[in-house]
């Protein structure tokens, strides 16, 4: 069974631009979560989707948004990029959104904002 | 507030020896899940082991075991017979219900160095 895939793997953008990151979960998984990882802040929760509905959102500004499609694939969008948005963005999928289901992570998208 | 604490920024262990990575958590919920993940230098997060808050026995997965002490709110990871490939960053995480959905929070991580 294929794992979680994320595209693109690397991205360089200029301040003020916007970016869209994509995540394809493991087949059959309905829950997708996004995380931002930086050396200073560690792993921070961005949002969680289940069956096309955003169930939770972390403490990030409105420039960060996302959505999930009927096939469970998810996209994350960041508008008006800032230098501080440079990070590794990780997507994780799980069978369902309950506490006992482990999350499987994709390889991440490394975003650099210049 | 939800919180995960990993007090060891870095740890060294001799190859073939066992090592314990500490994790304490803070929650007022009765139902939660505790996870450990490994992150090699490649960046990908690898699931290692899970412990449910209602599980009475400590979880084990191959060389990994989780020392779960609920009253102390600790969930330490024990790696037996360390291998060079175990050198990586290790994250403790807790997942619980949160405002209609679920949320996973991670500790700051412990970097493990395995010496030959």
Coordinates of C-alpha atoms in Angstrom, one line a residue:
Chain A
X1 CA 0.0 0.0 0.0
X2 CA 1.4 3.4 -1.0
X3 CA 2.3 5.8 1.8
X4 CA 1.4 9.4 2.2
X5 CA 2.7 11.5 -0.6
X6 CA 3.3 15.2 -0.7
X7 CA 4.0 17.5 -3.6
X8 CA 6.1 19.4 -4.2
X9 CA 9.0 18.2 -2.0
X10 CA 10.9 21.5 -2.2
X11 CA 9.6 25.0 -3.0
X12 CA 11.2 28.4 -3.0
X13 CA 8.9 31.4 -3.0
X14 CA 9.3 35.1 -2.6
X15 CA 7.8 37.1 0.2
X16 CA 4.2 38.2 -0.6
X17 CA 3.5 35.3 -3.0
X18 CA 1.1 32.5 -2.2
X19 CA 1.7 28.8 -2.3
X20 CA -0.4 25.6 -2.4
X21 CA 0.9 22.3 -1.0
X22 CA -0.7 19.0 -1.8
X23 CA -1.1 15.8 0.2
X24 CA -2.4 12.4 -0.8
X25 CA -3.2 10.2 2.1
X26 CA -2.9 6.4 2.4
X27 CA -5.8 4.7 0.5
X28 CA -8.7 4.3 2.8
X29 CA -7.6 7.0 5.3
X30 CA -10.2 9.7 5.9
X31 CA -8.4 12.0 8.3
X32 CA -5.6 14.4 7.2
X33 CA -3.7 16.7 9.4
X34 CA -1.1 19.3 8.6
X35 CA 1.9 20.4 10.7
X36 CA 4.5 23.1 10.4
X37 CA 8.0 22.2 11.7
X38 CA 10.6 24.8 12.3
X39 CA 13.8 24.7 14.4
X40 CA 12.5 27.3 16.7
X41 CA 8.9 26.3 17.3
X42 CA 9.1 22.6 16.7
X43 CA 6.1 20.7 15.3
X44 CA 3.0 22.8 15.4
X45 CA -0.5 21.7 14.5
X46 CA -2.1 23.6 11.6
X47 CA -5.4 21.9 10.9
X48 CA -7.2 18.6 10.7
X49 CA -9.7 17.4 8.1
X50 CA -12.1 14.5 8.2
X51 CA -14.5 13.7 5.4
X52 CA -14.0 17.1 3.7
X53 CA -14.7 19.0 6.9
X54 CA -12.1 21.0 8.9
X55 CA -12.6 19.8 12.4
X56 CA -9.8 21.7 14.1
X57 CA -7.4 24.5 13.5
X58 CA -4.2 25.4 15.3
X59 CA -3.1 28.9 16.3
X60 CA -2.1 30.2 12.9
X61 CA -3.2 33.4 11.1
X62 CA -5.9 33.3 8.4
X63 CA -3.3 33.3 5.7
X64 CA -3.1 29.6 6.3
X65 CA -6.0 27.7 4.9
X66 CA -6.8 24.3 3.6
X67 CA -9.3 21.9 2.2
X68 CA -10.0 18.3 1.7
X69 CA -11.5 16.7 -1.4
X70 CA -14.0 13.8 -1.6
X71 CA -11.1 11.4 -2.4
X72 CA -9.5 12.5 0.9
X73 CA -6.7 14.4 -0.8
X74 CA -5.9 17.6 0.9
X75 CA -4.4 20.9 0.0
X76 CA -2.9 23.6 2.1
X77 CA -2.6 27.2 1.0
X78 CA -0.5 30.0 2.4
X79 CA -1.2 33.5 1.1
X80 CA 1.0 36.6 1.4
X81 CA 4.1 34.6 2.4
X82 CA 6.4 35.9 5.1
X83 CA 10.0 35.0 5.8
X84 CA 8.8 33.2 9.0
X85 CA 6.7 30.8 6.9
X86 CA 9.9 29.0 5.8
X87 CA 9.5 25.5 7.3
X88 CA 9.0 21.9 6.7
X89 CA 5.2 21.3 6.2
X90 CA 4.2 17.8 7.1
X91 CA 1.0 16.1 6.2
X92 CA -0.3 13.0 8.1
X93 CA -3.2 10.7 7.5
X94 CA -5.0 8.3 9.7
X95 CA -7.7 5.8 9.2
X96 CA -10.1 7.9 11.3
X97 CA -9.8 10.8 13.5
X98 CA -10.0 9.0 16.8
X99 CA -7.3 9.1 19.5
X100 CA -6.2 5.5 19.0
X101 CA -5.4 5.7 15.3
X102 CA -1.7 6.4 14.6
X103 CA -0.9 9.0 12.0
X104 CA 1.3 8.2 9.1
X105 CA 3.4 11.1 7.8
X106 CA 4.4 12.1 4.4
X107 CA 8.0 13.1 3.5
X108 CA 7.1 16.8 3.8
X109 CA 7.4 19.9 1.7
X110 CA 10.3 22.1 2.5
X111 CA 9.2 25.7 1.8
X112 CA 11.8 28.5 1.7
X113 CA 10.6 32.0 1.5
X114 CA 13.1 34.6 0.3
Chain B
X1 CA -3.5 23.4 28.6
X2 CA -2.2 20.4 26.7
X3 CA 1.5 19.9 27.1
X4 CA 4.2 17.4 26.2
X5 CA 7.6 17.7 27.9
X6 CA 10.7 16.0 26.7
X7 CA 13.5 17.0 29.0
X8 CA 16.4 15.5 27.2
X9 CA 17.5 17.6 24.2
X10 CA 20.2 15.1 23.3
X11 CA 21.2 11.6 24.4
X12 CA 24.1 9.3 23.7
X13 CA 24.0 5.5 23.9
X14 CA 26.5 2.8 23.1
X15 CA 25.5 0.4 20.3
X16 CA 23.7 -2.7 21.6
X17 CA 22.8 -1.0 24.9
X18 CA 19.3 0.0 25.9
X19 CA 18.2 3.6 26.2
X20 CA 15.2 5.4 27.8
X21 CA 13.8 8.6 26.3
X22 CA 11.7 10.6 28.8
X23 CA 8.2 12.0 28.1
X24 CA 5.7 13.6 30.4
X25 CA 2.4 15.0 29.5
X26 CA -0.3 17.1 30.9
X27 CA -4.0 16.6 30.3
X28 CA -7.3 16.7 32.1
X29 CA -9.0 14.3 29.7
X30 CA -9.5 10.6 30.5
X31 CA -9.3 9.5 26.9
X32 CA -6.1 10.1 25.0
X33 CA -3.5 8.4 23.0
X34 CA 0.3 8.6 23.4
X35 CA 2.6 8.1 20.4
X36 CA 6.3 8.1 19.7
X37 CA 7.7 9.0 16.3
X38 CA 11.2 8.8 14.9
X39 CA 12.5 11.5 12.5
X40 CA 15.8 10.6 10.8
X41 CA 17.8 13.3 9.0
X42 CA 15.8 12.7 5.9
X43 CA 12.9 14.5 7.7
X44 CA 10.1 11.9 7.4
X45 CA 8.3 11.1 10.6
X46 CA 8.1 7.3 11.3
X47 CA 5.4 5.9 13.7
X48 CA 7.0 3.7 16.4
X49 CA 4.5 2.9 19.1
X50 CA 1.1 3.7 20.6
X51 CA -0.3 3.6 24.1
X52 CA -3.9 4.3 24.9
X53 CA -4.9 5.9 28.1
X54 CA -7.1 3.0 29.0
X55 CA -4.5 0.3 28.2
X56 CA -3.3 -1.4 31.3
X57 CA -0.3 -3.1 29.8
X58 CA 2.7 -1.3 28.4
X59 CA 2.8 -1.3 24.6
X60 CA 5.7 -3.1 22.9
X61 CA 6.7 -3.1 19.2
X62 CA 9.8 -5.1 18.5
X63 CA 12.8 -3.3 20.1
X64 CA 10.5 -0.5 21.3
X65 CA 8.5 -0.5 24.5
X66 CA 6.6 2.3 26.2
X67 CA 6.9 2.6 29.9
X68 CA 3.4 4.0 30.7
X69 CA 2.9 5.4 34.2
X70 CA -0.5 7.0 34.2
X71 CA -0.5 8.5 37.7
X72 CA 2.8 10.2 37.0
X73 CA 1.6 11.1 33.5
X74 CA 4.8 9.8 31.9
X75 CA 5.2 7.7 28.7
X76 CA 8.9 6.9 28.4
X77 CA 10.2 5.2 25.3
X78 CA 12.7 2.3 25.8
X79 CA 14.8 1.2 22.9
X80 CA 16.5 -2.1 23.5
X81 CA 19.7 -3.2 21.8
X82 CA 20.4 0.2 20.1
X83 CA 21.6 0.1 16.5
X84 CA 23.5 2.8 14.6
X85 CA 20.3 3.3 12.5
X86 CA 18.5 4.4 15.6
X87 CA 20.4 7.7 15.5
X88 CA 17.6 10.2 14.9
X89 CA 15.2 12.7 16.5
X90 CA 12.5 11.2 18.6
X91 CA 9.2 12.9 19.3
X92 CA 6.6 12.1 21.9
X93 CA 3.0 13.1 21.0
X94 CA -0.4 13.1 22.6
X95 CA -3.7 13.0 20.7
X96 CA -7.0 13.9 22.3
X97 CA -10.4 15.3 21.6
X98 CA -10.4 19.0 21.0
X99 CA -13.3 21.3 20.1
X100 CA -15.3 18.8 18.0
X101 CA -12.3 17.1 16.5
X102 CA -9.0 15.7 17.5
X103 CA -5.6 17.3 17.9
X104 CA -2.1 15.9 18.2
X105 CA 0.6 17.9 20.0
X106 CA 4.3 17.1 20.0
X107 CA 7.1 17.5 22.4
X108 CA 10.3 19.3 21.5
X109 CA 12.0 16.1 20.7
X110 CA 15.1 14.2 21.9
X111 CA 18.1 13.7 19.5
X112 CA 19.6 10.3 20.0
X113 CA 23.1 9.5 19.0
X114 CA 24.2 5.9 18.9
X115 CA 27.9 5.3 19.2
X116 CA 29.7 2.4 17.6

